[in-house]
CSV table of C-alpha atoms and ligand atoms in Angstrom, one decimal:
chain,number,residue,atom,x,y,z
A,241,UNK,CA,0.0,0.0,0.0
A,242,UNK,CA,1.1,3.2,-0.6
A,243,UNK,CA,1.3,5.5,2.6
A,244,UNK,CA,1.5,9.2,3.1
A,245,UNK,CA,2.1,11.4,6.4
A,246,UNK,CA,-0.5,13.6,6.8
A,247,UNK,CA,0.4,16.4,10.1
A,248,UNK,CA,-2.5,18.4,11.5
A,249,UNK,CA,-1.0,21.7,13.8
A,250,UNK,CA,-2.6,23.3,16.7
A,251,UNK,CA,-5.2,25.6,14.9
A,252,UNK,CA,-6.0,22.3,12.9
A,253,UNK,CA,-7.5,20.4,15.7
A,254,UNK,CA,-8.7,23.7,18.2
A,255,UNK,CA,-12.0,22.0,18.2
A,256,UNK,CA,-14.2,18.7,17.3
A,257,UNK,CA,-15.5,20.7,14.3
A,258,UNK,CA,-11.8,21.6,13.2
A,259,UNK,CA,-10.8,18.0,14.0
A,260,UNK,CA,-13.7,16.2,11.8
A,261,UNK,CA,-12.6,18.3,9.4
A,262,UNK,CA,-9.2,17.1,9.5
A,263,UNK,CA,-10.4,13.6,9.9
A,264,UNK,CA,-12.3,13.8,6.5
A,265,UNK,CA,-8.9,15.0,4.8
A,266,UNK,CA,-7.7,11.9,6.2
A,267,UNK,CA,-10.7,10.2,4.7
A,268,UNK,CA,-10.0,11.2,1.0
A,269,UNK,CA,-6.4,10.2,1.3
A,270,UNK,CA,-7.4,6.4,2.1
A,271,UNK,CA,-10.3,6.8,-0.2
A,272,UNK,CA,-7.8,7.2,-3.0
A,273,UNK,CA,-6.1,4.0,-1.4
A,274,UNK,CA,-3.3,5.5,0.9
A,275,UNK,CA,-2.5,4.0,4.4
A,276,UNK,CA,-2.1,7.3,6.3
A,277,UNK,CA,-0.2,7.7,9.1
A,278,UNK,CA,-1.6,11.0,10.9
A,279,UNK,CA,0.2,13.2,13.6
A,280,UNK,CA,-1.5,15.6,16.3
A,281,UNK,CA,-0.5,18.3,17.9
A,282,UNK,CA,-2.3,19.6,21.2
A,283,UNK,CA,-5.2,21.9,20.5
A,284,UNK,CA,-4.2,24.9,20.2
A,285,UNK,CA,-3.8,27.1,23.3
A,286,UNK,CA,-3.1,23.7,24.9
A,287,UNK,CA,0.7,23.1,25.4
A,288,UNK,CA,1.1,27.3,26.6
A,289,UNK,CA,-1.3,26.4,29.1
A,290,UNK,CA,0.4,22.9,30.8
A,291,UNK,CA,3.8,24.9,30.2
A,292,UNK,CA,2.5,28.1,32.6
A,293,UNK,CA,0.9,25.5,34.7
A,294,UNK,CA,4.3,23.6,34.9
A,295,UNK,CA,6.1,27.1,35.7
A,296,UNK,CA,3.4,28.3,38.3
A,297,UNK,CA,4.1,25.0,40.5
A,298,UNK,CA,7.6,24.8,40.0
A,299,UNK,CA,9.8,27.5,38.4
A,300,UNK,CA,12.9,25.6,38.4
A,301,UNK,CA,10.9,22.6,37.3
A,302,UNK,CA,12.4,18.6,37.2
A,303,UNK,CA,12.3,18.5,33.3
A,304,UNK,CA,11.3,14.8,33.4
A,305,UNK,CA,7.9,16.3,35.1
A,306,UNK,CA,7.4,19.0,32.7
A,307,UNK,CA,7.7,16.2,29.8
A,308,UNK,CA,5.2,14.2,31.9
A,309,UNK,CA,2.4,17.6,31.6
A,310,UNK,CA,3.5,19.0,28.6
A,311,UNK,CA,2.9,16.1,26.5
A,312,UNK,CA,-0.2,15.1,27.8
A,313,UNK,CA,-2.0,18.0,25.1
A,314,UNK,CA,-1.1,15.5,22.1
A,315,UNK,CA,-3.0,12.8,23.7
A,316,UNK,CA,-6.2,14.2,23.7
A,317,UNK,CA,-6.2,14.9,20.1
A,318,UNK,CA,-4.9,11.6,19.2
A,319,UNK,CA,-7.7,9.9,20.9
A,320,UNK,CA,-10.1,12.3,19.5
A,321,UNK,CA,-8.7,12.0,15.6
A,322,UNK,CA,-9.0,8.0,15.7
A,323,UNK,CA,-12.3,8.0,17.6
A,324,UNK,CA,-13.4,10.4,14.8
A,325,UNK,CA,-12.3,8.7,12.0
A,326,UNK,CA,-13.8,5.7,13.4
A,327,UNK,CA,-17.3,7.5,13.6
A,328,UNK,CA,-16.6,7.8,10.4
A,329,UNK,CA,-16.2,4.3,9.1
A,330,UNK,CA,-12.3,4.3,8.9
A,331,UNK,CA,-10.3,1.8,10.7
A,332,UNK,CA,-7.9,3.8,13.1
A,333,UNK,CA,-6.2,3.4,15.8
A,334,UNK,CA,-4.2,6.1,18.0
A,335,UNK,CA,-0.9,5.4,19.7
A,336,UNK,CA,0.9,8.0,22.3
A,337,UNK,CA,4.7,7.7,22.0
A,338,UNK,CA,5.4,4.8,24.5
A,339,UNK,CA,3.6,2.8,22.6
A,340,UNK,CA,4.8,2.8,19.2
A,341,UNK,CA,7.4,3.2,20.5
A,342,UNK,CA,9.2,6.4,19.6
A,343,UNK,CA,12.6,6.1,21.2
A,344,UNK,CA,14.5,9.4,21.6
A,345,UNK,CA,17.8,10.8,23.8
A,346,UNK,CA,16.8,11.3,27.5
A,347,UNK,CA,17.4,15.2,26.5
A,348,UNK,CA,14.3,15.7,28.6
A,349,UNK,CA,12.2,19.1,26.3
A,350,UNK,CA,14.5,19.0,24.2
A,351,UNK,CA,14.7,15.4,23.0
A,352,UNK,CA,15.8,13.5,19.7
A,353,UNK,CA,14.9,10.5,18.0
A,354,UNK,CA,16.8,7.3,18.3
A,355,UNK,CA,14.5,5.2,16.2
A,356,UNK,CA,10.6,4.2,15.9
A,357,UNK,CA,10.5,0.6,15.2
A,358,UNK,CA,7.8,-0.2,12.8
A,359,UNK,CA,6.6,-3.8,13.7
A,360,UNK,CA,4.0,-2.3,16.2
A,361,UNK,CA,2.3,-0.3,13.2
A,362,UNK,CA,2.6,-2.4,10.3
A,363,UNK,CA,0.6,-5.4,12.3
A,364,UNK,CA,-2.1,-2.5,12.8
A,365,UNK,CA,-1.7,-2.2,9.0
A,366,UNK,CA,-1.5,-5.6,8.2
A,367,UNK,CA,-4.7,-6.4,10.1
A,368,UNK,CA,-6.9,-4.3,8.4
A,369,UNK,CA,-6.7,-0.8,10.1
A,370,UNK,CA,-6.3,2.3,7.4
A,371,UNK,CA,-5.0,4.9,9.8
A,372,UNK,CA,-2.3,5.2,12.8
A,373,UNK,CA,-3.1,8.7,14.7
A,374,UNK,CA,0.2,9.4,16.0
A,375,UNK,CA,0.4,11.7,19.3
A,376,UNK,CA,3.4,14.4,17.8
A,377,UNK,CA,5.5,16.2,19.9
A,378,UNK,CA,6.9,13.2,22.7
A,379,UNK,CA,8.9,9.8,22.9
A,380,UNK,CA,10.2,7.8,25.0
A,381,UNK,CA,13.8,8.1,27.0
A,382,UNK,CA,16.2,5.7,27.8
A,383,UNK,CA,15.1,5.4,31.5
A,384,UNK,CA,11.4,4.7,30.1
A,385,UNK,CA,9.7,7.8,30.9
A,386,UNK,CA,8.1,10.4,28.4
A,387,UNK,CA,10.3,12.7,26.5
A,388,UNK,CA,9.4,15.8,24.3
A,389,UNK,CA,11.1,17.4,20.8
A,390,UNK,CA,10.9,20.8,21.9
A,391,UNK,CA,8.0,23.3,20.5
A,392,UNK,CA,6.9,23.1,17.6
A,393,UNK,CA,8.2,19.5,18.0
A,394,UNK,CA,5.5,17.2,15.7
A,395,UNK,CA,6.3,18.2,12.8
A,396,UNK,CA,9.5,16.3,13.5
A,397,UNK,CA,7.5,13.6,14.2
A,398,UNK,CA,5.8,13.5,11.3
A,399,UNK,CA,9.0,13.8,9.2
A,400,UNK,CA,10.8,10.8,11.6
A,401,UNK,CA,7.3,8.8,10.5
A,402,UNK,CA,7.9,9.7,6.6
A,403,UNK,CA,11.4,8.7,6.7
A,404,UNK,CA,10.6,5.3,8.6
A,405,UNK,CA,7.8,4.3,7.0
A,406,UNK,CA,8.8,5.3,3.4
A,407,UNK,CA,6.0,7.8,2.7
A,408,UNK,CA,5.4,8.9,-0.5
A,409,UNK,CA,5.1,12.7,1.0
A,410,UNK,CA,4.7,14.2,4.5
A,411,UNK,CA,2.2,16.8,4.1
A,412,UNK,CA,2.0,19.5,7.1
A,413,UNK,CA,-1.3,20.9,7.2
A,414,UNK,CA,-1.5,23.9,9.1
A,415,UNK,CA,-3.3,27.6,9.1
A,416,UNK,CA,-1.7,29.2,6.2
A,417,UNK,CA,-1.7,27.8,2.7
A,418,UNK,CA,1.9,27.2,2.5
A,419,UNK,CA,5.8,28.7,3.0
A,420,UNK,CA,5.3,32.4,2.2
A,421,UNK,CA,8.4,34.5,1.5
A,422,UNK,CA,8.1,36.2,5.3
A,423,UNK,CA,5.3,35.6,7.8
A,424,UNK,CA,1.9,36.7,6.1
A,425,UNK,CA,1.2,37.9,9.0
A,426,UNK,CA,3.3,41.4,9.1
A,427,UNK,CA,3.1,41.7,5.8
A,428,UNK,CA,0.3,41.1,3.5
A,429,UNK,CA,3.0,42.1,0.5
A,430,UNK,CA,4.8,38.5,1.7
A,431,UNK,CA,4.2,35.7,-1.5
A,432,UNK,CA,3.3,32.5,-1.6
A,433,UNK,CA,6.3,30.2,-2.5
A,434,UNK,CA,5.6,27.1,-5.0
A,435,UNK,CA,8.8,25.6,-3.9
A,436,UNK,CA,11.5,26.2,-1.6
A,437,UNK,CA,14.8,24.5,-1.5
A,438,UNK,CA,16.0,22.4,2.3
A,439,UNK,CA,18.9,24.6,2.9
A,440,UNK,CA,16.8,28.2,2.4
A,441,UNK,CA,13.8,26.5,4.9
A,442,UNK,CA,16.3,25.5,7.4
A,443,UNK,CA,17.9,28.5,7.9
A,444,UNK,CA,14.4,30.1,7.8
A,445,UNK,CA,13.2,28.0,10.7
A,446,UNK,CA,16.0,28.2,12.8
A,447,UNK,CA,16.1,31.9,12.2
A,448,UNK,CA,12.6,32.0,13.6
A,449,UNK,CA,9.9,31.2,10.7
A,450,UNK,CA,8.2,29.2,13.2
A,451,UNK,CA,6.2,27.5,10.0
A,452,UNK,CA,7.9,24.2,10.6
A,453,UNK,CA,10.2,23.0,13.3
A,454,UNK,CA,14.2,23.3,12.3
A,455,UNK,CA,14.8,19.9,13.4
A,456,UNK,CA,12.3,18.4,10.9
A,457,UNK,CA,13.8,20.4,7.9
A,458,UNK,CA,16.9,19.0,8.7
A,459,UNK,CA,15.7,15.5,8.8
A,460,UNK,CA,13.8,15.7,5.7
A,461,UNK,CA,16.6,17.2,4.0
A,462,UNK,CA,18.7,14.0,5.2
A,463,UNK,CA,16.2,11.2,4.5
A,464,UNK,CA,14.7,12.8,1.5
A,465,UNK,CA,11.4,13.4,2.5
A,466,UNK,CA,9.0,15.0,0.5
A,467,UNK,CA,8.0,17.8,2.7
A,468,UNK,CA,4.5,20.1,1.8
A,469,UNK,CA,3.0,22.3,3.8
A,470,UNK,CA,-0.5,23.4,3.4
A,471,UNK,CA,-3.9,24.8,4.7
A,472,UNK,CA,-6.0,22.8,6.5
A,473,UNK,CA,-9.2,24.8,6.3
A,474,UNK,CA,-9.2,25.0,2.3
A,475,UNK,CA,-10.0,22.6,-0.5
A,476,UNK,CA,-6.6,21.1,-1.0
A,477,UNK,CA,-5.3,18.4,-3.8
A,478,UNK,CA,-1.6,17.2,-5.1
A,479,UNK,CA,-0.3,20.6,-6.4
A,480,UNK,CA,-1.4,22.6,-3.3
A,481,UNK,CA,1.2,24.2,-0.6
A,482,UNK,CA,4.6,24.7,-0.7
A,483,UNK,CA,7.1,22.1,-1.3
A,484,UNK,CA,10.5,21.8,0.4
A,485,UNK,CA,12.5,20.0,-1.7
A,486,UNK,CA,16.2,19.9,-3.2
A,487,UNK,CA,17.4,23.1,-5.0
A,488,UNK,CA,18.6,22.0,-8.3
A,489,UNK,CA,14.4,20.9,-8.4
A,490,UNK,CA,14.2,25.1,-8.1
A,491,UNK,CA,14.0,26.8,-11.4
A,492,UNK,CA,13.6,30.4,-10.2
A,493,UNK,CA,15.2,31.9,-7.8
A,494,UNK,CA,16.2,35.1,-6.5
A,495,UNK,CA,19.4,36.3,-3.9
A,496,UNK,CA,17.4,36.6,-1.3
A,497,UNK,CA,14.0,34.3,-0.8
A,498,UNK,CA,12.9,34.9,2.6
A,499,UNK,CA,13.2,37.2,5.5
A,500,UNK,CA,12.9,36.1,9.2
A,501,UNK,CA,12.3,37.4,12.6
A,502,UNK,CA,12.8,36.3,16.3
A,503,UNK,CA,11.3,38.4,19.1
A,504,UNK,CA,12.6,36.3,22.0
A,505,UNK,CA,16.1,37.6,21.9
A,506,UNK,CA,18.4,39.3,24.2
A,507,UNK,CA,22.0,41.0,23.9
A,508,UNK,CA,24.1,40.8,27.0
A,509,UNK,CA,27.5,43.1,27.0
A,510,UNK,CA,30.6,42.3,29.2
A,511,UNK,CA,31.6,45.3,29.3
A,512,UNK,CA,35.7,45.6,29.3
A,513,UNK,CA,37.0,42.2,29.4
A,514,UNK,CA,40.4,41.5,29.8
A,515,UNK,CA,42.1,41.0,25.8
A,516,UNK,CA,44.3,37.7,26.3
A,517,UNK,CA,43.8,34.3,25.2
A,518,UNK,CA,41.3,31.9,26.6
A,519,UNK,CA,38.9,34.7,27.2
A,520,UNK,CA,36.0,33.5,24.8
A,521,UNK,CA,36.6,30.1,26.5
A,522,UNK,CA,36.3,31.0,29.8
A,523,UNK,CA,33.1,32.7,29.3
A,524,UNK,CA,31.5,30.6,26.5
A,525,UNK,CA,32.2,26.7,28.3
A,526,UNK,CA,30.5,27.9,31.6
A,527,UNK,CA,27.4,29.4,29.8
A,528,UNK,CA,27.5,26.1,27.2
A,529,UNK,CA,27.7,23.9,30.4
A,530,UNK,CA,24.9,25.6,31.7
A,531,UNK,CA,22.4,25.2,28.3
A,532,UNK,CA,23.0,29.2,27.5
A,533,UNK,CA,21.8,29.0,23.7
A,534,UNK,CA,24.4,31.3,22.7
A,535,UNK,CA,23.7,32.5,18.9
A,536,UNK,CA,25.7,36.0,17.9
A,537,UNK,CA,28.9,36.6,19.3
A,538,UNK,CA,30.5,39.7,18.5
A,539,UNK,CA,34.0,40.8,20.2
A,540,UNK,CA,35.5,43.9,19.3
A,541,UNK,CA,38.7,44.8,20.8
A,542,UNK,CA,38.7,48.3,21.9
A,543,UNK,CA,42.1,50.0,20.7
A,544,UNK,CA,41.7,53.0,23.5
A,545,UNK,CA,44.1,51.7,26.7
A,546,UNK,CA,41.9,52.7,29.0
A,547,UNK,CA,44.3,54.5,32.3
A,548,UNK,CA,42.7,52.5,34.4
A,549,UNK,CA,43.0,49.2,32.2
A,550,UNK,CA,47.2,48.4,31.2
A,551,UNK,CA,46.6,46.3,28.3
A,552,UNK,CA,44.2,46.1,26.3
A,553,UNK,CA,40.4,45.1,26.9
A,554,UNK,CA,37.7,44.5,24.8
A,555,UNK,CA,34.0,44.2,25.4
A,556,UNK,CA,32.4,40.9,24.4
A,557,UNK,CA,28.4,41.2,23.2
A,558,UNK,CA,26.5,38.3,22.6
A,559,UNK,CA,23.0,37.2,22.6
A,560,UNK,CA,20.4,34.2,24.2
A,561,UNK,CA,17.0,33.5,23.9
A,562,UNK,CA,15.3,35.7,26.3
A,563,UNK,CA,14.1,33.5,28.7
A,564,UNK,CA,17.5,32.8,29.5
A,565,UNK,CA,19.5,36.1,30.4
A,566,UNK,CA,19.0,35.4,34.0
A,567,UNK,CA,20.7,32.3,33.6
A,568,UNK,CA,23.2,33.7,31.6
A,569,UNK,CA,23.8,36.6,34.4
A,570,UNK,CA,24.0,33.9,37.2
A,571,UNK,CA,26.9,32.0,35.2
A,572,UNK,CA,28.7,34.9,34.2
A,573,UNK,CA,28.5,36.5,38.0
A,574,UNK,CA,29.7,32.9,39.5
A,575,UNK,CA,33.0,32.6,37.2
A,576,UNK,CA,33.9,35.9,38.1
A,577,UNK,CA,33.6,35.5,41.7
A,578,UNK,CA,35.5,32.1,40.9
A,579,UNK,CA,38.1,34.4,39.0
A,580,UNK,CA,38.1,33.0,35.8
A,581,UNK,CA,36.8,36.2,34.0
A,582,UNK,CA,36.5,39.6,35.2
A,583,UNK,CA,34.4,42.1,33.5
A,584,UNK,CA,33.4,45.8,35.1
A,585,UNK,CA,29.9,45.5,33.9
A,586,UNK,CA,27.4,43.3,32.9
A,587,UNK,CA,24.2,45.1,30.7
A,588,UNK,CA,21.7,43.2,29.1
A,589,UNK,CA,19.2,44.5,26.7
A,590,UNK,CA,15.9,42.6,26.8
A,591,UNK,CA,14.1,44.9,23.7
A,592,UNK,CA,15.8,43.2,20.8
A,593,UNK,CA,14.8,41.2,17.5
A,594,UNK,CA,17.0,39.2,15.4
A,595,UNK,CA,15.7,40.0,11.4
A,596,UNK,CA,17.1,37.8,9.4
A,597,UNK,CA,17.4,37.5,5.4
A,598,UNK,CA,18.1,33.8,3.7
A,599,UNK,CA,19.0,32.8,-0.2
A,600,UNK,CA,21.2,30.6,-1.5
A,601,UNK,CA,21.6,32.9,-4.1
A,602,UNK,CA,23.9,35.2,-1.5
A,603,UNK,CA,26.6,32.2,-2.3
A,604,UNK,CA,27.4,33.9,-5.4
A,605,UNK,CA,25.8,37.4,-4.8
A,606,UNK,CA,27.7,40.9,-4.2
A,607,UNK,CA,26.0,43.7,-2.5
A,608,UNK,CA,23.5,42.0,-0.4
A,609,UNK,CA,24.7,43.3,3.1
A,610,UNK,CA,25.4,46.8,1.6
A,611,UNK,CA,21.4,46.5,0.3
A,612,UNK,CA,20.1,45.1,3.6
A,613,UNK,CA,22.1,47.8,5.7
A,614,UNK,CA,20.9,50.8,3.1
A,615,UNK,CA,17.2,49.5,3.5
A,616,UNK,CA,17.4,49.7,7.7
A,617,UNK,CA,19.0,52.9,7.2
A,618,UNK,CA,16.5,54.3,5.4
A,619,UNK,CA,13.3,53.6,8.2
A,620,UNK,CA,16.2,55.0,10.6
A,621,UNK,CA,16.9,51.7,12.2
A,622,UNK,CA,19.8,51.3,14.2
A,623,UNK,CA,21.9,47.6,14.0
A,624,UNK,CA,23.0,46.4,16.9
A,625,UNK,CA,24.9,43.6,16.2
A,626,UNK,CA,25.3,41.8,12.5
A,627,UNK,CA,26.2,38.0,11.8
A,628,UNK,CA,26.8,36.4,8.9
A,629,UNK,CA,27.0,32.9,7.2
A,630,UNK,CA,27.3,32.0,3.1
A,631,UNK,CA,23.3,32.3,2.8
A,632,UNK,CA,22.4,34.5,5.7
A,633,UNK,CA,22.6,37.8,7.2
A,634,UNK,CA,21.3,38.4,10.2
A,635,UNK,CA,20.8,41.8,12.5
A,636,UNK,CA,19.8,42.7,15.9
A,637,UNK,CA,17.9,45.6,16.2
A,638,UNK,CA,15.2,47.0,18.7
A,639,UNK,CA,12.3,45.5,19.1
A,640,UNK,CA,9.6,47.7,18.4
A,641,UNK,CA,11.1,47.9,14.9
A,642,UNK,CA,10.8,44.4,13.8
A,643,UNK,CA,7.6,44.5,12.2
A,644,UNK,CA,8.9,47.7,9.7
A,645,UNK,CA,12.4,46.2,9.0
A,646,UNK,CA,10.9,42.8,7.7
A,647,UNK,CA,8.7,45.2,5.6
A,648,UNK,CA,11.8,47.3,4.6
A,649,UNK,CA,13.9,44.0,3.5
A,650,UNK,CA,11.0,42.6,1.7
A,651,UNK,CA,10.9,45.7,-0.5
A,652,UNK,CA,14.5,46.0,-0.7
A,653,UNK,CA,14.9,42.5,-2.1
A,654,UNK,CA,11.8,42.8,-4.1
A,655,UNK,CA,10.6,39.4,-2.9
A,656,UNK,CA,6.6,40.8,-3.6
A,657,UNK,CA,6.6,40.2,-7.4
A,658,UNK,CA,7.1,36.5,-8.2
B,257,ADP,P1,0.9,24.8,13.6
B,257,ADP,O1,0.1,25.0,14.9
B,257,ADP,O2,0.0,24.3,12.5
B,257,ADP,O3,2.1,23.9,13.8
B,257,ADP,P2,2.5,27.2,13.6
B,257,ADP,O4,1.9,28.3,14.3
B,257,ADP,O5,3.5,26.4,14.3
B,257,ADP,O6,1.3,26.2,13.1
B,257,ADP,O7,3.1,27.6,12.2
B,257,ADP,C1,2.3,28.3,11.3
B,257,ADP,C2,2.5,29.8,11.4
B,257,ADP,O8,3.9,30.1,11.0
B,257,ADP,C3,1.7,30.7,10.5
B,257,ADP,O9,0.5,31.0,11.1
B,257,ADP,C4,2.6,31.9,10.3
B,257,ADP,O10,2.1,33.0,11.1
B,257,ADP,C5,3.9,31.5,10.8
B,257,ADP,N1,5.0,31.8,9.8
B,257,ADP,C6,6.2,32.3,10.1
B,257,ADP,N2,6.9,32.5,9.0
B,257,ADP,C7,6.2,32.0,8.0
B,257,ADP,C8,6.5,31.8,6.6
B,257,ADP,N3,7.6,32.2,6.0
B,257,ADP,N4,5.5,31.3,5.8
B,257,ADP,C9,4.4,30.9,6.4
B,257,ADP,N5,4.1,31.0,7.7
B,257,ADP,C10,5.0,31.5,8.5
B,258,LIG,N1,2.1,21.1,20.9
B,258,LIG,C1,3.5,21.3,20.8
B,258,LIG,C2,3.8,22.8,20.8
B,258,LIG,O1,2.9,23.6,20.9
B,258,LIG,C3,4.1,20.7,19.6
B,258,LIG,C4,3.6,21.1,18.3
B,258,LIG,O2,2.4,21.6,18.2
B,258,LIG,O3,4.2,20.9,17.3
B,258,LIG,O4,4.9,23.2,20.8
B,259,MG,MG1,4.1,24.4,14.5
């Protein structure tokens, strides 16, 4: 039999009216002779509430009890999808992680796959069922208990399932109609992509385009999945969505495709650190040891000998996700008290975005930083700090700008017209 993947997001299963109309999506497929293996996320709303619940009883919280709570959303709706499907005369059966079972790292919310054994599933098959419902988002560790992927974690599920199963596509149905050159929702100028290469979607995702999950890009791009996303509210068929798929499969395409944005980011200055060697690693391995998410770095060694500083100095900037400057404050505080850094000053800067613009065209391209920098100047928005890779450039900027410089850039690349 042939199978497929089929992925149904938060918005996509908010309700029993928005999951029987997922279920009869489902129904089609196996109409048209498909096994489908389907994956659920938590209704939406769902997972935000057991996390603030989690954080409310325990603010440093045992991870292996958050996985326990957090999880539990994708349950419901597994349950739900199959008893659905079943009310509607289609043979399914739902299975939460520990069952199939998905085995992943003991990373406890931030988990990985190991492998899903298939024997479990193909019986189901074998016997006569049509449809696996699949709870997304959670596994289970090596010391048996419940892991999960991190958010936004089933559509690596559902990619995992297409790559062990040997689907002919993994289709992510969400709430928007496919992978639009920047989120549709700042600007209503973004455009609809047909296609859009692995490399361009993963640096997209990790750069924030929270559209898919990073991790599952990456593990479609190794297994060769045939990754769609599309709407699950409209009438969809084999050409609809956006397909993530190799580049040279691209005909068209421009030096820049996509622009990206983070809000939850933070810039945290050391201010006048001691120029010598060893100094990055004495203040990146304590902050790495302590699961810092460390992304820009920038060090700039200040060529002013300060009077009261013989030698040089230099301040080092770098930012974390948000939620973690504390964290990062409390490590940098306890290795200078332990003397392995010193610093006269430690200011972080909590009203930052990270805007981000992706193509692999940039490989080859001239210009693209001087256009990107000439656009932000133009709304009169100061850059913060800039990082680069061969087909990114990213900027930190204030906040309260974001929304105008991802409308700037996707002017200044002309990414509107197709
Ligand atoms: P789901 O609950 O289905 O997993 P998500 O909210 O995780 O849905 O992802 C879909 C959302 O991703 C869209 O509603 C959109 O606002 C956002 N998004 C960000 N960047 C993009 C992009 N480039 N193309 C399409 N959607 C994007
Ligand atoms: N429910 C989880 C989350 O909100 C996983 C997912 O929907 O992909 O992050
Ligand atoms: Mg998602």
């Amino acid at each position: 039999m042939p199978l497929l993947v089929m992925k149904f997001g938060g918005t996509s299963v908010a309700d029993l009216e928005r999951i029987r109309n997922a279920a009869g999506k489902v129904q089609r497929e196996v109409e048209r002779g498909y096994d489908v293996i389907v994956i659920v996320s938590a209704m939406s709303g769902k997972t935000n509430e057991l996390v603030g619940w989690v954080e409310q009883t325990s603010p440093l919280f045992d991870a292996r009890e958050y996985d326990a709570v957090v999880s539990s959303g994708e349950n419901v709706t597994a349950g739900l999808m199959s008893l659905t499907l079943q009310e509607m005369g289609v043979p399914a059966r739902s299975w939460q992680g520990w069952q199939v079972p998905i085995n992943t790292t003991d990373a406890h919310s931030a988990a990985r796959f190991v492998d899903i054994p298939r024997d479990n599933i193909d019986r189901k098959f074998a016997e006569g069922f049509k449809v696996a419902v699949i709870a997304g988002f959670q596994g289970i560790g090596p010391d048996g208990r419940i892991t999960t992927l991190g958010r936004g974690g089933s559509d690596t599920t559902a990619v995992a399932f297409a790559a062990a199963f040997g689907a002919e596509r993994c289709d992510i149905y969400t709430d928007v109609d496919g992978i639009y050159t920047t989120d549709p929702r700042i600007t209503n100028k973004a455009r609809k992509l047909e296609k859009i290469a692995f490399e361009e979607m993963l640096e997209l995702a990790s750069l924030g385009a929270k559209v898919l999950q990073t991790r599952s890009v990456e593990l479609a791009m190794r297994y060769k999945v045939r990754l769609r996303v599309l709407s699950s509210f409209e009438e969809t068929d084999e050409n609809s969505g956006t397909l993530v798929c190799d580049e040279d499969e691209i005909m068209e395409s421009k030096v820049v495709n996509g622009v990206a944005y983070s809000r939850e980011e933070a810039k945290i200055t050391l201010v006048t650190v001691e120029d010598r060697p060893g100094i990055s690693a004495a203040i990146f391995a304590p902050l790495a040891d302590a699961g810092v998410n460390v992304d820009m770095i920038v060090q700039n060694i200040s060529e002013k000998d300060y009077d009261d500083h013989p030698g040089s100095v230099t301040d080092m900037t770098f930012s974390v996700p948000i939620n973690q400057v504390e964290r990062a404050r409390k490590v940098m505080e306890e290795a200078r008290a332990a003397g392995h850094i010193a610093y006269e000053e430690l200011i972080a800067d909590t009203e930052v975005a990270k805007v981000s613009v992706v193509g692999i065209g940039m490989r080859s391209a001239t210009g693209v930083a001087a256009r990107m920098f000439r656009a932000l100047a133009d709304e009169n928005i100061n850059i913060k700090v800039i990082a680069t890779s061969e087909i990114k450039i990213s900027v930190l900027i204030e906040r309260k700008y974001m929304e105008l410089a991802v409308q700037a850039l996707h002017d200044a690349f002309g990414l509107e017209a197709a």
